[in-house]
Amino acid sequence: KRDTSPVTHAFDPIGYIKDSYFNHFKDEINSIPLTEEQNKIINQFKADYKNIIRLYRPKKITKLIDKYKKSFDYLLLLPAAIDKANYFSLESDFKHQWDVVTYVLDHTPENVGVIVTEHTAQYFIDINNAGYATGQLKWLQNKYKNFIYMPELKHYHATSFWILPEVDGVVSVGTTAPLTSTLFDKKIFSLSRRCQDAFKDAQGIENILDILRSPSKNKNSFIYWLLTHYNYFNKQILDQDFMYNQIKRWVKKYREEGVTFDWLQKINNERDICDYILKDTQIRLSTIKEKPLSDQEVIAYERNRYKEHYEDMLAQRNRLMSERGRKVKFFGIQWLINRKKK
């Protein structure tokens, strides 16, 4: 769960990461013809989403970003992942986040500033998750003039989210930042084997300046499909009748034809879902504190955020079912909540 955006789910009939549905059908997805009205809706959604982030972004983050925008011709965001995450270990030849950071800095011109952010589950540049200094920050600052690290960002939730609208590109193995950056027309440099094929601008960073100088690709078809066909929101997931009918249709279609491009059908109206995301995001961001969190608050947040997510889902499902006069026992989620409390 992120404080910054609504929770979404996906049901992929083909596989995980590189074998995902939208990788398998990337050509069909990116060539979906959109009407003039659909393009208008997506473009307005992207503009409004960026404006909402800028409106609610903590002022300290804005000042930090503005400082570096004046110092470099281009800014590149490098959101570090987690070493043990499947999307990292299975999708790259790198062994550690340190390897990714030094590789990118070794191959990036000095007029391109590289902003490195860390996942809250794995700090490694300044301090580690146990709170001990690593000694690596000073080494990076001395060796690379274009290395940008802002320890202040560690005390705000979802730091890459706040930075994305202001950078020129994103380089990543498999974090969610590149996917989100499609909403801001940013250049995406993939260091993964295949998991970003459907929306990347370049494989690797060998021609980084040429790509940064080139016009941005139009990814409206991909965004449209993701919002209307692939993403399921909590209300849908918790609606027993809706999900039963979806699964029934999937099974029937699979038995008749296997997995084809139209296996995932349209489930969200583009205007309605864009309005919902904007409204939900604005509500979430309006609660973000301008004052940064303390180290203790950051740790406590990370420990509790998954439990709160499942508790929220359970409450929503109980409300939904009680409206229909049904008694609900959501054993799987309740078990997770009880396990977290121990």
CSV table of C-alpha atoms in Angstrom, one decimal:
chain,number,residue,atom,x,y,z
A,1,LYS,CA,0.0,0.0,0.0
A,2,ARG,CA,1.2,3.5,-0.9
A,3,ASP,CA,0.0,6.6,0.8
A,4,THR,CA,0.2,8.3,-2.6
A,5,SER,CA,-2.2,6.3,-4.8
A,6,PRO,CA,-5.1,3.9,-4.8
A,7,VAL,CA,-4.3,0.2,-4.5
A,8,THR,CA,-4.6,-1.9,-7.6
A,9,HIS,CA,-4.4,-5.6,-8.4
A,10,ALA,CA,-3.8,-7.6,-11.6
A,11,PHE,CA,-4.7,-11.2,-12.8
A,12,ASP,CA,-2.1,-12.3,-15.3
A,13,PRO,CA,-3.1,-15.4,-17.3
A,14,ILE,CA,0.4,-16.0,-18.7
A,15,GLY,CA,3.0,-15.5,-16.0
A,16,TYR,CA,5.1,-13.2,-13.9
A,17,ILE,CA,7.6,-10.4,-14.6
A,18,LYS,CA,9.1,-11.1,-18.1
A,19,ASP,CA,6.3,-13.6,-18.9
A,20,SER,CA,3.5,-11.1,-18.1
A,21,TYR,CA,0.5,-10.6,-20.3
A,22,PHE,CA,1.4,-7.1,-21.3
A,23,ASN,CA,4.9,-8.2,-22.3
A,24,HIS,CA,3.6,-11.1,-24.4
A,25,PHE,CA,1.1,-8.8,-26.2
A,26,LYS,CA,3.2,-5.5,-26.0
A,27,ASP,CA,2.9,-4.9,-29.8
A,28,GLU,CA,-0.9,-5.3,-29.8
A,29,ILE,CA,-1.3,-3.1,-26.7
A,30,ASN,CA,0.9,-0.2,-28.0
A,31,SER,CA,-0.9,-0.2,-31.3
A,32,ILE,CA,-4.4,0.1,-29.9
A,33,PRO,CA,-6.0,2.9,-31.9
A,34,LEU,CA,-7.5,5.6,-29.6
A,35,THR,CA,-10.1,8.0,-30.6
A,36,GLU,CA,-9.6,11.7,-30.4
A,37,GLU,CA,-11.7,11.8,-27.3
A,38,GLN,CA,-9.8,8.9,-25.6
A,39,ASN,CA,-6.5,10.6,-26.3
A,40,LYS,CA,-7.9,13.8,-24.8
A,41,ILE,CA,-9.0,12.0,-21.7
A,42,ILE,CA,-5.5,10.4,-21.2
A,43,ASN,CA,-3.6,13.6,-21.9
A,44,GLN,CA,-5.8,15.5,-19.4
A,45,PHE,CA,-5.4,12.8,-16.8
A,46,LYS,CA,-1.6,12.9,-17.1
A,47,ALA,CA,-1.5,16.7,-16.8
A,48,ASP,CA,-3.9,16.7,-13.8
A,49,TYR,CA,-1.9,13.9,-12.1
A,50,LYS,CA,1.3,15.9,-12.4
A,51,ASN,CA,-0.3,19.0,-11.1
A,52,ILE,CA,-1.7,17.3,-8.1
A,53,ILE,CA,1.8,15.9,-7.2
A,54,ARG,CA,3.3,19.3,-7.5
A,55,LEU,CA,0.6,20.9,-5.5
A,56,TYR,CA,1.0,18.6,-2.5
A,57,ARG,CA,4.7,17.9,-2.7
A,58,PRO,CA,6.5,18.9,0.5
A,59,LYS,CA,8.3,22.2,-0.1
A,60,LYS,CA,11.6,20.9,1.1
A,61,ILE,CA,11.6,18.3,-1.7
A,62,THR,CA,10.8,20.9,-4.3
A,63,LYS,CA,13.7,23.1,-3.2
A,64,LEU,CA,16.1,20.2,-3.3
A,65,ILE,CA,15.1,19.2,-6.8
A,66,ASP,CA,15.2,22.8,-8.1
A,67,LYS,CA,18.8,23.1,-6.9
A,68,TYR,CA,19.9,20.2,-9.0
A,69,LYS,CA,17.9,21.1,-12.1
A,70,LYS,CA,20.1,24.2,-12.4
A,71,SER,CA,23.3,22.2,-12.0
A,72,PHE,CA,22.9,19.6,-14.8
A,73,ASP,CA,21.6,19.5,-18.4
A,74,TYR,CA,19.5,16.4,-17.6
A,75,LEU,CA,18.4,14.6,-14.5
A,76,LEU,CA,18.0,10.8,-14.3
A,77,LEU,CA,16.3,9.0,-11.5
A,78,LEU,CA,17.8,5.7,-10.3
A,79,PRO,CA,15.4,4.1,-7.8
A,80,ALA,CA,17.2,1.2,-6.1
A,81,ALA,CA,15.4,-2.0,-5.6
A,82,ILE,CA,15.8,-4.9,-3.1
A,83,ASP,CA,18.5,-7.5,-3.6
A,84,LYS,CA,16.2,-10.4,-2.7
A,85,ALA,CA,13.2,-9.4,-4.7
A,86,ASN,CA,12.3,-11.8,-7.6
A,87,TYR,CA,12.1,-9.0,-10.1
A,88,PHE,CA,15.7,-8.1,-9.3
A,89,SER,CA,17.4,-11.4,-8.9
A,90,LEU,CA,15.6,-13.1,-11.9
A,91,GLU,CA,15.7,-10.1,-14.2
A,92,SER,CA,19.2,-8.9,-14.1
A,93,ASP,CA,22.9,-9.9,-13.9
A,94,PHE,CA,23.5,-7.6,-10.9
A,95,LYS,CA,24.0,-9.1,-7.5
A,96,HIS,CA,23.5,-6.0,-5.3
A,97,GLN,CA,22.0,-2.5,-5.6
A,98,TRP,CA,25.6,-1.2,-5.2
A,99,ASP,CA,26.5,-2.8,-8.5
A,100,VAL,CA,23.6,-1.1,-10.2
A,101,VAL,CA,24.5,2.3,-8.8
A,102,THR,CA,28.1,2.2,-9.8
A,103,TYR,CA,27.3,0.7,-13.2
A,104,VAL,CA,24.9,3.5,-14.1
A,105,LEU,CA,27.3,6.2,-12.8
A,106,ASP,CA,30.2,4.7,-14.7
A,107,HIS,CA,28.3,4.9,-18.0
A,108,THR,CA,26.5,8.2,-17.5
A,109,PRO,CA,28.0,11.5,-18.8
A,110,GLU,CA,28.8,14.1,-16.1
A,111,ASN,CA,26.2,16.6,-17.5
A,112,VAL,CA,23.5,14.1,-16.5
A,113,GLY,CA,22.8,14.2,-12.8
A,114,VAL,CA,21.8,10.8,-11.3
A,115,ILE,CA,19.4,11.0,-8.4
A,116,VAL,CA,19.6,7.7,-6.4
A,117,THR,CA,16.8,6.8,-4.1
A,118,GLU,CA,16.7,3.7,-1.8
A,119,HIS,CA,13.9,1.3,-1.1
A,120,THR,CA,12.8,1.5,2.6
A,121,ALA,CA,13.4,-2.2,3.0
A,122,GLN,CA,17.1,-1.9,2.0
A,123,TYR,CA,19.2,1.2,2.9
A,124,PHE,CA,22.8,0.8,1.8
A,125,ILE,CA,24.4,4.1,0.8
A,126,ASP,CA,24.6,6.2,3.9
A,127,ILE,CA,23.3,3.9,6.7
A,128,ASN,CA,21.8,0.4,6.6
A,129,ASN,CA,18.5,-0.7,8.0
A,130,ALA,CA,20.1,-1.4,11.4
A,131,GLY,CA,21.1,2.2,11.6
A,132,TYR,CA,24.9,1.7,11.1
A,133,ALA,CA,26.9,3.9,8.8
A,134,THR,CA,28.1,2.1,5.7
A,135,GLY,CA,30.9,4.6,4.7
A,136,GLN,CA,29.9,4.4,1.0
A,137,LEU,CA,28.3,7.8,0.6
A,138,LYS,CA,31.5,9.8,0.8
A,139,TRP,CA,33.2,7.4,-1.6
A,140,LEU,CA,30.4,7.9,-4.2
A,141,GLN,CA,30.4,11.7,-3.8
A,142,ASN,CA,34.2,11.9,-4.3
A,143,LYS,CA,34.3,9.6,-7.3
A,144,TYR,CA,31.2,10.7,-9.3
A,145,LYS,CA,30.5,14.5,-9.7
A,146,ASN,CA,27.0,13.7,-11.1
A,147,PHE,CA,26.0,11.5,-8.2
A,148,ILE,CA,23.0,13.0,-6.3
A,149,TYR,CA,21.9,11.6,-3.0
A,150,MET,CA,19.5,13.5,-0.7
A,151,PRO,CA,19.4,11.9,2.8
A,152,GLU,CA,16.5,14.2,3.6
A,153,LEU,CA,14.3,12.3,1.3
A,154,LYS,CA,14.5,9.2,3.5
A,155,HIS,CA,12.0,10.8,5.8
A,156,TYR,CA,9.2,11.2,3.3
A,157,HIS,CA,7.0,8.4,2.0
A,158,ALA,CA,7.5,7.2,-1.6
A,159,THR,CA,10.4,9.6,-2.4
A,160,SER,CA,10.7,8.5,-6.1
A,161,PHE,CA,7.0,9.4,-6.6
A,162,TRP,CA,7.6,13.1,-5.7
A,163,ILE,CA,10.7,13.3,-7.9
A,164,LEU,CA,9.4,11.7,-11.1
A,165,PRO,CA,7.6,14.7,-12.6
A,166,GLU,CA,10.9,16.7,-12.6
A,167,VAL,CA,13.5,14.3,-14.0
A,168,ASP,CA,14.1,13.6,-17.7
A,169,GLY,CA,14.4,9.8,-17.4
A,170,VAL,CA,14.3,6.8,-15.2
A,171,VAL,CA,16.8,3.9,-15.2
A,172,SER,CA,15.8,0.7,-13.3
A,173,VAL,CA,15.9,-3.0,-13.1
A,174,GLY,CA,12.3,-3.6,-12.0
A,175,THR,CA,10.8,-1.1,-9.6
A,176,THR,CA,7.4,0.5,-10.1
A,177,ALA,CA,8.9,3.9,-10.8
A,178,PRO,CA,9.4,3.3,-14.6
A,179,LEU,CA,5.8,2.2,-14.9
A,180,THR,CA,4.5,5.3,-13.1
A,181,SER,CA,6.8,7.5,-15.2
A,182,THR,CA,4.8,6.7,-18.3
A,183,LEU,CA,2.2,9.1,-16.9
A,184,PHE,CA,4.9,11.9,-17.2
A,185,ASP,CA,6.3,11.0,-20.6
A,186,LYS,CA,9.7,10.2,-19.2
A,187,LYS,CA,12.4,8.3,-21.0
A,188,ILE,CA,12.7,4.8,-19.5
A,189,PHE,CA,16.1,3.0,-19.6
A,190,SER,CA,15.7,-0.6,-18.7
A,191,LEU,CA,18.4,-2.7,-17.1
A,192,SER,CA,16.1,-5.7,-16.8
A,193,ARG,CA,16.1,-8.6,-19.3
A,194,ARG,CA,12.5,-8.3,-20.4
A,195,CYS,CA,10.1,-7.1,-17.7
A,196,GLN,CA,9.9,-3.5,-19.0
A,197,ASP,CA,9.8,-4.3,-22.7
A,198,ALA,CA,6.2,-3.1,-23.1
A,199,PHE,CA,7.0,0.5,-22.1
A,200,LYS,CA,10.7,1.1,-22.2
A,201,ASP,CA,12.5,3.6,-24.4
A,202,ALA,CA,15.9,1.9,-24.5
A,203,GLN,CA,17.6,-1.2,-23.3
A,204,GLY,CA,20.6,-0.2,-21.3
A,205,ILE,CA,22.1,3.3,-21.1
A,206,GLU,CA,24.8,3.2,-23.8
A,207,ASN,CA,23.1,5.9,-25.9
A,208,ILE,CA,21.6,7.8,-23.0
A,209,LEU,CA,22.2,11.3,-24.4
A,210,ASP,CA,20.7,10.5,-27.8
A,211,ILE,CA,17.6,9.1,-26.1
A,212,LEU,CA,17.3,12.0,-23.7
A,213,ARG,CA,17.5,14.5,-26.6
A,214,SER,CA,15.0,12.7,-28.8
A,215,PRO,CA,11.2,13.3,-28.7
A,216,SER,CA,9.2,11.2,-26.2
A,217,LYS,CA,7.2,8.3,-27.4
A,218,ASN,CA,3.5,8.4,-27.3
A,219,LYS,CA,2.5,5.8,-24.7
A,220,ASN,CA,-1.2,6.7,-24.4
A,221,SER,CA,-2.4,3.4,-25.8
A,222,PHE,CA,-0.4,1.5,-23.1
A,223,ILE,CA,-1.7,3.8,-20.4
A,224,TYR,CA,-5.3,3.4,-21.7
A,225,TRP,CA,-5.1,-0.4,-21.7
A,226,LEU,CA,-3.5,-0.6,-18.3
A,227,LEU,CA,-6.2,1.6,-16.7
A,228,THR,CA,-9.2,0.0,-18.5
A,229,HIS,CA,-8.2,-3.6,-19.0
A,230,TYR,CA,-5.4,-4.7,-16.6
A,231,ASN,CA,-5.9,-2.9,-13.2
A,232,TYR,CA,-8.5,-4.0,-10.7
A,233,PHE,CA,-9.3,-1.9,-7.8
A,234,ASN,CA,-10.3,-2.9,-4.3
A,235,LYS,CA,-14.0,-2.4,-4.9
A,236,GLN,CA,-13.9,-4.9,-7.8
A,237,ILE,CA,-11.7,-7.4,-6.0
A,238,LEU,CA,-14.0,-7.4,-3.0
A,239,ASP,CA,-17.1,-7.8,-5.0
A,240,GLN,CA,-17.9,-11.5,-4.9
A,241,ASP,CA,-20.4,-11.5,-7.8
A,242,PHE,CA,-18.1,-9.4,-10.1
A,243,MET,CA,-15.1,-11.6,-9.5
A,244,TYR,CA,-17.1,-14.9,-9.9
A,245,ASN,CA,-18.4,-13.7,-13.3
A,246,GLN,CA,-14.9,-12.6,-14.4
A,247,ILE,CA,-13.3,-15.9,-13.4
A,248,LYS,CA,-16.1,-17.9,-15.0
A,249,ARG,CA,-15.6,-16.1,-18.3
A,250,TRP,CA,-11.8,-16.5,-18.1
A,251,VAL,CA,-12.0,-20.2,-17.7
A,252,LYS,CA,-14.6,-20.6,-20.5
A,253,LYS,CA,-12.5,-18.6,-22.9
A,254,TYR,CA,-9.3,-20.4,-22.0
A,255,ARG,CA,-10.9,-23.8,-22.6
A,256,GLU,CA,-12.2,-22.6,-26.0
A,257,GLU,CA,-9.3,-20.6,-27.3
A,258,GLY,CA,-6.4,-20.5,-24.8
A,259,VAL,CA,-4.9,-17.1,-23.9
A,260,THR,CA,-5.5,-14.6,-26.7
A,261,PHE,CA,-5.2,-10.8,-26.7
A,262,ASP,CA,-8.9,-10.3,-25.9
A,263,TRP,CA,-8.7,-12.6,-22.9
A,264,LEU,CA,-8.6,-9.5,-20.7
A,265,GLN,CA,-11.6,-7.4,-21.6
A,266,LYS,CA,-12.4,-3.8,-20.7
A,267,ILE,CA,-13.5,-3.5,-17.1
A,268,ASN,CA,-13.1,0.3,-16.5
A,269,ASN,CA,-14.5,3.2,-18.4
A,270,GLU,CA,-11.5,5.5,-19.2
A,271,ARG,CA,-13.1,8.8,-18.0
A,272,ASP,CA,-14.6,7.2,-14.8
A,273,ILE,CA,-11.4,5.5,-13.8
A,274,CYS,CA,-9.2,8.6,-14.5
A,275,ASP,CA,-11.6,10.7,-12.4
A,276,TYR,CA,-11.5,8.1,-9.6
A,277,ILE,CA,-7.7,8.0,-9.5
A,278,LEU,CA,-7.3,11.7,-9.5
A,279,LYS,CA,-9.9,12.2,-6.7
A,280,ASP,CA,-8.4,9.3,-4.6
A,281,THR,CA,-4.8,10.6,-5.1
A,282,GLN,CA,-5.8,14.1,-4.1
A,283,ILE,CA,-7.4,12.9,-0.9
A,284,ARG,CA,-4.3,10.8,-0.1
A,285,LEU,CA,-1.8,13.5,-0.8
A,286,SER,CA,-3.8,16.1,1.2
A,287,THR,CA,-3.0,14.1,4.3
A,288,ILE,CA,0.8,14.1,3.7
A,289,LYS,CA,2.7,16.0,6.4
A,290,GLU,CA,4.9,18.9,5.3
A,291,LYS,CA,7.1,18.1,8.3
A,292,PRO,CA,9.5,15.1,7.6
A,293,LEU,CA,9.1,11.9,9.7
A,294,SER,CA,11.6,10.9,12.3
A,295,ASP,CA,13.7,7.7,11.9
A,296,GLN,CA,11.4,6.0,14.4
A,297,GLU,CA,8.3,7.1,12.4
A,298,VAL,CA,9.7,5.8,9.2
A,299,ILE,CA,10.5,2.4,10.7
A,300,ALA,CA,7.0,2.2,12.3
A,301,TYR,CA,5.4,3.0,9.0
A,302,GLU,CA,7.2,0.3,7.2
A,303,ARG,CA,6.2,-2.3,9.8
A,304,ASN,CA,2.6,-1.4,9.8
A,305,ARG,CA,1.7,-0.4,6.2
A,306,TYR,CA,1.0,-4.0,5.0
A,307,LYS,CA,-1.1,-4.9,8.0
A,308,GLU,CA,-3.1,-1.7,7.5
A,309,HIS,CA,-3.6,-2.5,3.9
A,310,TYR,CA,-5.1,-5.9,4.7
A,311,GLU,CA,-7.2,-4.5,7.5
A,312,ASP,CA,-8.6,-1.9,5.1
A,313,MET,CA,-9.5,-4.6,2.6
A,314,LEU,CA,-11.2,-6.7,5.2
A,315,ALA,CA,-13.2,-3.8,6.4
A,316,GLN,CA,-14.3,-2.9,2.9
A,317,ARG,CA,-15.3,-6.5,2.1
A,318,ASN,CA,-17.3,-6.8,5.3
A,319,ARG,CA,-19.1,-3.5,4.6
A,320,LEU,CA,-19.8,-4.7,1.0
A,321,MET,CA,-21.2,-8.1,2.1
A,322,SER,CA,-23.2,-6.7,5.0
A,323,GLU,CA,-25.0,-4.5,2.6
A,324,ARG,CA,-26.1,-7.7,0.8
A,325,GLY,CA,-27.1,-9.4,4.1
A,326,ARG,CA,-24.2,-11.9,3.9
A,327,LYS,CA,-22.0,-13.0,6.7
A,328,VAL,CA,-18.3,-12.9,5.7
A,329,LYS,CA,-15.2,-14.7,7.0
A,330,PHE,CA,-12.1,-13.6,5.1
A,331,PHE,CA,-9.8,-16.2,6.6
A,332,GLY,CA,-6.7,-15.6,4.5
A,333,ILE,CA,-6.5,-11.9,5.2
A,334,GLN,CA,-7.5,-12.3,8.9
A,335,TRP,CA,-4.6,-14.8,9.3
A,336,LEU,CA,-2.1,-12.3,7.9
A,337,ILE,CA,-3.4,-9.6,10.3
A,338,ASN,CA,-3.2,-12.0,13.3
A,339,ARG,CA,0.3,-13.0,12.2
A,340,LYS,CA,1.5,-9.4,12.1
A,341,LYS,CA,0.2,-8.7,15.6
A,342,LYS,CA,2.3,-11.5,17.2
